[in-house]
Coordinates of C-alpha atoms and ligand atoms in Angstrom, one line a residue:
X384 CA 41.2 5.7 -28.4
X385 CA 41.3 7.7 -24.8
X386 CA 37.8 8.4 -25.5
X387 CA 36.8 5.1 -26.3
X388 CA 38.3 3.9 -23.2
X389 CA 36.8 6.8 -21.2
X390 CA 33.5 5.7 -22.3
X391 CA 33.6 2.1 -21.2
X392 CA 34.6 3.3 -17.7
X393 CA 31.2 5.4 -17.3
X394 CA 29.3 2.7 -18.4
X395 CA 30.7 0.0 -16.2
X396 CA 30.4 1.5 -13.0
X397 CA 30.4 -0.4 -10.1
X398 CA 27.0 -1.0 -8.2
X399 CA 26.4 0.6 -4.8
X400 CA 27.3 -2.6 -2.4
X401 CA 27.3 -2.1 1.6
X402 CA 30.8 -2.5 3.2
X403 CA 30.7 -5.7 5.6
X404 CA 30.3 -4.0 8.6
X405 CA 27.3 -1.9 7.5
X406 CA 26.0 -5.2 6.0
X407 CA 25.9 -6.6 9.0
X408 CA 24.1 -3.8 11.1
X409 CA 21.4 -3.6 8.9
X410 CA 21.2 -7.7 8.7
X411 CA 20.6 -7.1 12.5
X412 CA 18.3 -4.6 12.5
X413 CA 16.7 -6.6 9.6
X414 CA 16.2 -9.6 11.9
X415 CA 15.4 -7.4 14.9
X416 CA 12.4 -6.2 13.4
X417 CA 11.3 -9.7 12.1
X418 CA 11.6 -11.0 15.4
X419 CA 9.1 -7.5 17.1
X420 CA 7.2 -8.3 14.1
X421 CA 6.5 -12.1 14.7
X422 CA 6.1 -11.0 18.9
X423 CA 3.3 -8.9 18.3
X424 CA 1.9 -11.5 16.1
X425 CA 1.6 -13.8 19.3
X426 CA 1.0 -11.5 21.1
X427 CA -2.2 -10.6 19.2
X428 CA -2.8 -14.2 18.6
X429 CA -2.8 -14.6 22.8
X430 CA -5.2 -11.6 22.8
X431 CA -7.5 -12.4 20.2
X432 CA -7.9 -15.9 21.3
X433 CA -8.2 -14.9 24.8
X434 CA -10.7 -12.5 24.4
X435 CA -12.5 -15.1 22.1
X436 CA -12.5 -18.1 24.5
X437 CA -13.5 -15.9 27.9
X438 CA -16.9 -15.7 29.5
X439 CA -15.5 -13.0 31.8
X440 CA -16.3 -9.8 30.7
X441 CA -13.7 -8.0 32.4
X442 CA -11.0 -10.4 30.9
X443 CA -12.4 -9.4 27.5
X444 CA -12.9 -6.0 27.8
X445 CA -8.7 -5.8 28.7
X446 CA -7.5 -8.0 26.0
X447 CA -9.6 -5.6 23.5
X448 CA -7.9 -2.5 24.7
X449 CA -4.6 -4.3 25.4
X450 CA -5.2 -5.3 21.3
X451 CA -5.4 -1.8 20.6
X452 CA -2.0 -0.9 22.4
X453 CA 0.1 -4.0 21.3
X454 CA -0.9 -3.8 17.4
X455 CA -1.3 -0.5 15.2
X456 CA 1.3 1.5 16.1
X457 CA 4.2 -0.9 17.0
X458 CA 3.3 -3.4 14.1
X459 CA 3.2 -0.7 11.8
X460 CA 6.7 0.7 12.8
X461 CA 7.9 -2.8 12.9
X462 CA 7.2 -3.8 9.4
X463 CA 8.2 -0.6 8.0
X464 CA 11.9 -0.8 9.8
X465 CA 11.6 -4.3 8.3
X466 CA 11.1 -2.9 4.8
X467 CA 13.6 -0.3 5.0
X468 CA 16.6 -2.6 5.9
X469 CA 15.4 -5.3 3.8
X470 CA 15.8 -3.2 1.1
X471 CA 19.1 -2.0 2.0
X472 CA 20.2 -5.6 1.9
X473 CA 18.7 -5.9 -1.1
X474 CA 19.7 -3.0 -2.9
X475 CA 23.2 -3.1 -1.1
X476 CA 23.9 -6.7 -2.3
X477 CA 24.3 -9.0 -5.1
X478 CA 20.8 -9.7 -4.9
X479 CA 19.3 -6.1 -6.3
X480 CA 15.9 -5.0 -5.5
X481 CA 14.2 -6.9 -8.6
X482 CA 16.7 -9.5 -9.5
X483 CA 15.1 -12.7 -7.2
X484 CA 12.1 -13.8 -7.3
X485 CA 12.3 -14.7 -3.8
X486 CA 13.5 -11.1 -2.6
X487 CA 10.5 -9.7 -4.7
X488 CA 8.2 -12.0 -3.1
X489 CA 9.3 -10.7 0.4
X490 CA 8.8 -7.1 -0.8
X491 CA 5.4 -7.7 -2.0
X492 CA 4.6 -9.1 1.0
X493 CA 6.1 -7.1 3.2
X494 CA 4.2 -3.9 1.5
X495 CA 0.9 -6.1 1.5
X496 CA 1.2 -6.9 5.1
X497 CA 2.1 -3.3 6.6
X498 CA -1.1 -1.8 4.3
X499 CA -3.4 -4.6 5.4
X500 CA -2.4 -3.4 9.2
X501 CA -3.5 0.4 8.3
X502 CA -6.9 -0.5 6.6
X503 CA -7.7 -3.7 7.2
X504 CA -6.7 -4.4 11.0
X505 CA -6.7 -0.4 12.4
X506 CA -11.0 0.4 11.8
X507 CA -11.7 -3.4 13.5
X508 CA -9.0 -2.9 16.8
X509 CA -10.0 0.0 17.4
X510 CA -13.9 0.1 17.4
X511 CA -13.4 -3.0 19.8
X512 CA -11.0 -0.8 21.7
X513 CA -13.8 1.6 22.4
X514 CA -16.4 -0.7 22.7
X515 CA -14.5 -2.0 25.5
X516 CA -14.7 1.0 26.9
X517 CA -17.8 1.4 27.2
X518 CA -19.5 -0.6 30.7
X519 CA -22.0 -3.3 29.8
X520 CA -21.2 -3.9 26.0
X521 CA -21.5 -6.6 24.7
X522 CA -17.8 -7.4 22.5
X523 CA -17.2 -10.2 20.1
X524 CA -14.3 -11.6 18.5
X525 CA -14.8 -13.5 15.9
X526 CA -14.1 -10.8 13.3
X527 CA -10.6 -10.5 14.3
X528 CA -9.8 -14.0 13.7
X529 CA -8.0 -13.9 10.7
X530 CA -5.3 -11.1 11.3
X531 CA -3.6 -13.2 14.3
X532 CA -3.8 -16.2 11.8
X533 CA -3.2 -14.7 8.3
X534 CA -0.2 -12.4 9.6
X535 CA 2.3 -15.0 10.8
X536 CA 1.8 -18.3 8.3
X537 CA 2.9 -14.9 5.9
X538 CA 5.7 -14.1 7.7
X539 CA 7.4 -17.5 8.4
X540 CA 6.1 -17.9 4.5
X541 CA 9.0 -14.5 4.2
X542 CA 11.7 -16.3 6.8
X543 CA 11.4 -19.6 4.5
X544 CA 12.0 -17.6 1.7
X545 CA 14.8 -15.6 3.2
X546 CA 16.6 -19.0 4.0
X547 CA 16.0 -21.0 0.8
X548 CA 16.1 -18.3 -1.2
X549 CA 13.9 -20.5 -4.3
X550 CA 13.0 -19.5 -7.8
X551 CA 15.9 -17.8 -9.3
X552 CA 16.4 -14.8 -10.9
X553 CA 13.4 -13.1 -12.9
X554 CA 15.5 -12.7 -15.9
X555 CA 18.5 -13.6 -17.2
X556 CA 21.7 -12.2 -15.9
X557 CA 22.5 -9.2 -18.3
Ligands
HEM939 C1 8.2 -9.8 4.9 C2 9.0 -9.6 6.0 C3 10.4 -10.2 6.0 C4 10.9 -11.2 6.7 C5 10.1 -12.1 7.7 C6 12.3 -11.3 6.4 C7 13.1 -12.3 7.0 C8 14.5 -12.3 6.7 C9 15.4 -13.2 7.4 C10 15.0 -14.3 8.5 C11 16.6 -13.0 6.9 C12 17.9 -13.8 7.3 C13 18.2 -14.9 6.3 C14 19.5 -15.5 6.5 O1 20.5 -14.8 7.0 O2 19.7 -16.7 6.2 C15 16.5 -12.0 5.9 C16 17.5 -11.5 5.1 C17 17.3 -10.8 4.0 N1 16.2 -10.1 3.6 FE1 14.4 -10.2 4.6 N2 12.6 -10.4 5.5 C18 11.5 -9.6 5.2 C19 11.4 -8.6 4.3 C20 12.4 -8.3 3.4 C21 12.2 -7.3 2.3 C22 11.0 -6.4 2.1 C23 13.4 -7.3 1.6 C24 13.8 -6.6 0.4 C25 13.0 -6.1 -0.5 C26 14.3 -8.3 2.2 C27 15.5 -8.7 1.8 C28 16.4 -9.4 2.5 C29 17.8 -9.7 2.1 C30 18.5 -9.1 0.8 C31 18.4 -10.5 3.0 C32 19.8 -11.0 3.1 C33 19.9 -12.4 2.6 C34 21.3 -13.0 2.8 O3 22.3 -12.2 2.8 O4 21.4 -14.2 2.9 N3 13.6 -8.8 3.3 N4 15.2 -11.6 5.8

């Protein structure tokens, strides 16, 4: 009987939640680095499009290198912040890791977007970057067009989810 009983209180242990307070912090870190996240969107939306729509060369020479400064490094810390509390929240909460549709979604994206910033975005910025650098070349735009567009519709596409919360769970409830 004692061992019987024994054995149903190993295997009903109670999941790692966050205490309130600690839920809190990390739901404010969480948004803080959404919020540097989307900023260095605009901000190398501003560029991009500035350097796209100038004749000066100066002008565009700048908003290349400022490109450089504003997105590898701080994007890439921003979005991996953002994936570390996000899945504290996750993990921490009623909502598990792989449980919601919508909180997998928002991983998947969040991974996909920090990568794409690495390999994608990273060779492009900075061969502008040094190109820039160099007096008399001759810089073009254009091929950074999508980042500054592709980048933010994804992360308001993660805020909407975050909100709504849609789709359910991706199984039954066990
Ligand atoms: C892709 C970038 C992400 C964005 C833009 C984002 C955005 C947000 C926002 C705006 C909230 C606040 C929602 C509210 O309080 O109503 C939130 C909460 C949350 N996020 Fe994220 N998030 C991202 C990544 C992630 C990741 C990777 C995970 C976990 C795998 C995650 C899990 C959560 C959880 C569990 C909450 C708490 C929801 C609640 O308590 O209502 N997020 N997120």
């Amino acid at each position: 009987m004692s061992a019987t009983l024994t054995a149903t209180r190993t295997t009903t242990a109670k999941p790692w939640r966050l205490s309130g307070r600690a839920r809190k912090l990390t739901l404010v870190l969480h948004l803080a680095s959404v919020g540097s996240w989307l900023g260095l969107d605009v901000a190398m939306a501003v560029l991009v499009f500035t350097a796209m729509g100038t004749d000066d060369p100066g002008t565009k020479s700048l908003s290349f290198q400022a490109l450089e400064l504003v997105t590898i490094w701080p994007m890439t810390i921003s979005g991996l912040a953002c994936l570390v509390t996000g899945v504290l929240l996750a993990y921490g909460s009623k909502y598990g890791l792989t449980k919601y549709w919508w909180v997998v979604v928002k991983l998947g994206l969040n991974l996909l977007l920090s990568t794409l910033v690495l390999i994608a975005l990273r060779p492009g910025v900075e061969e502008m970057a040094h190109q820039a650098r160099q007096p008399g070349a001759v810089l073009n735009a254009t091929d950074l067009i999508f980042p500054p567009i592709v980048s933010p519709t994804l992360l308001i596409v993660a805020v909407v989810l975050s909100v709504f919360k849609p789709w359910g769970r991706l199984r039954r409830k066990s």
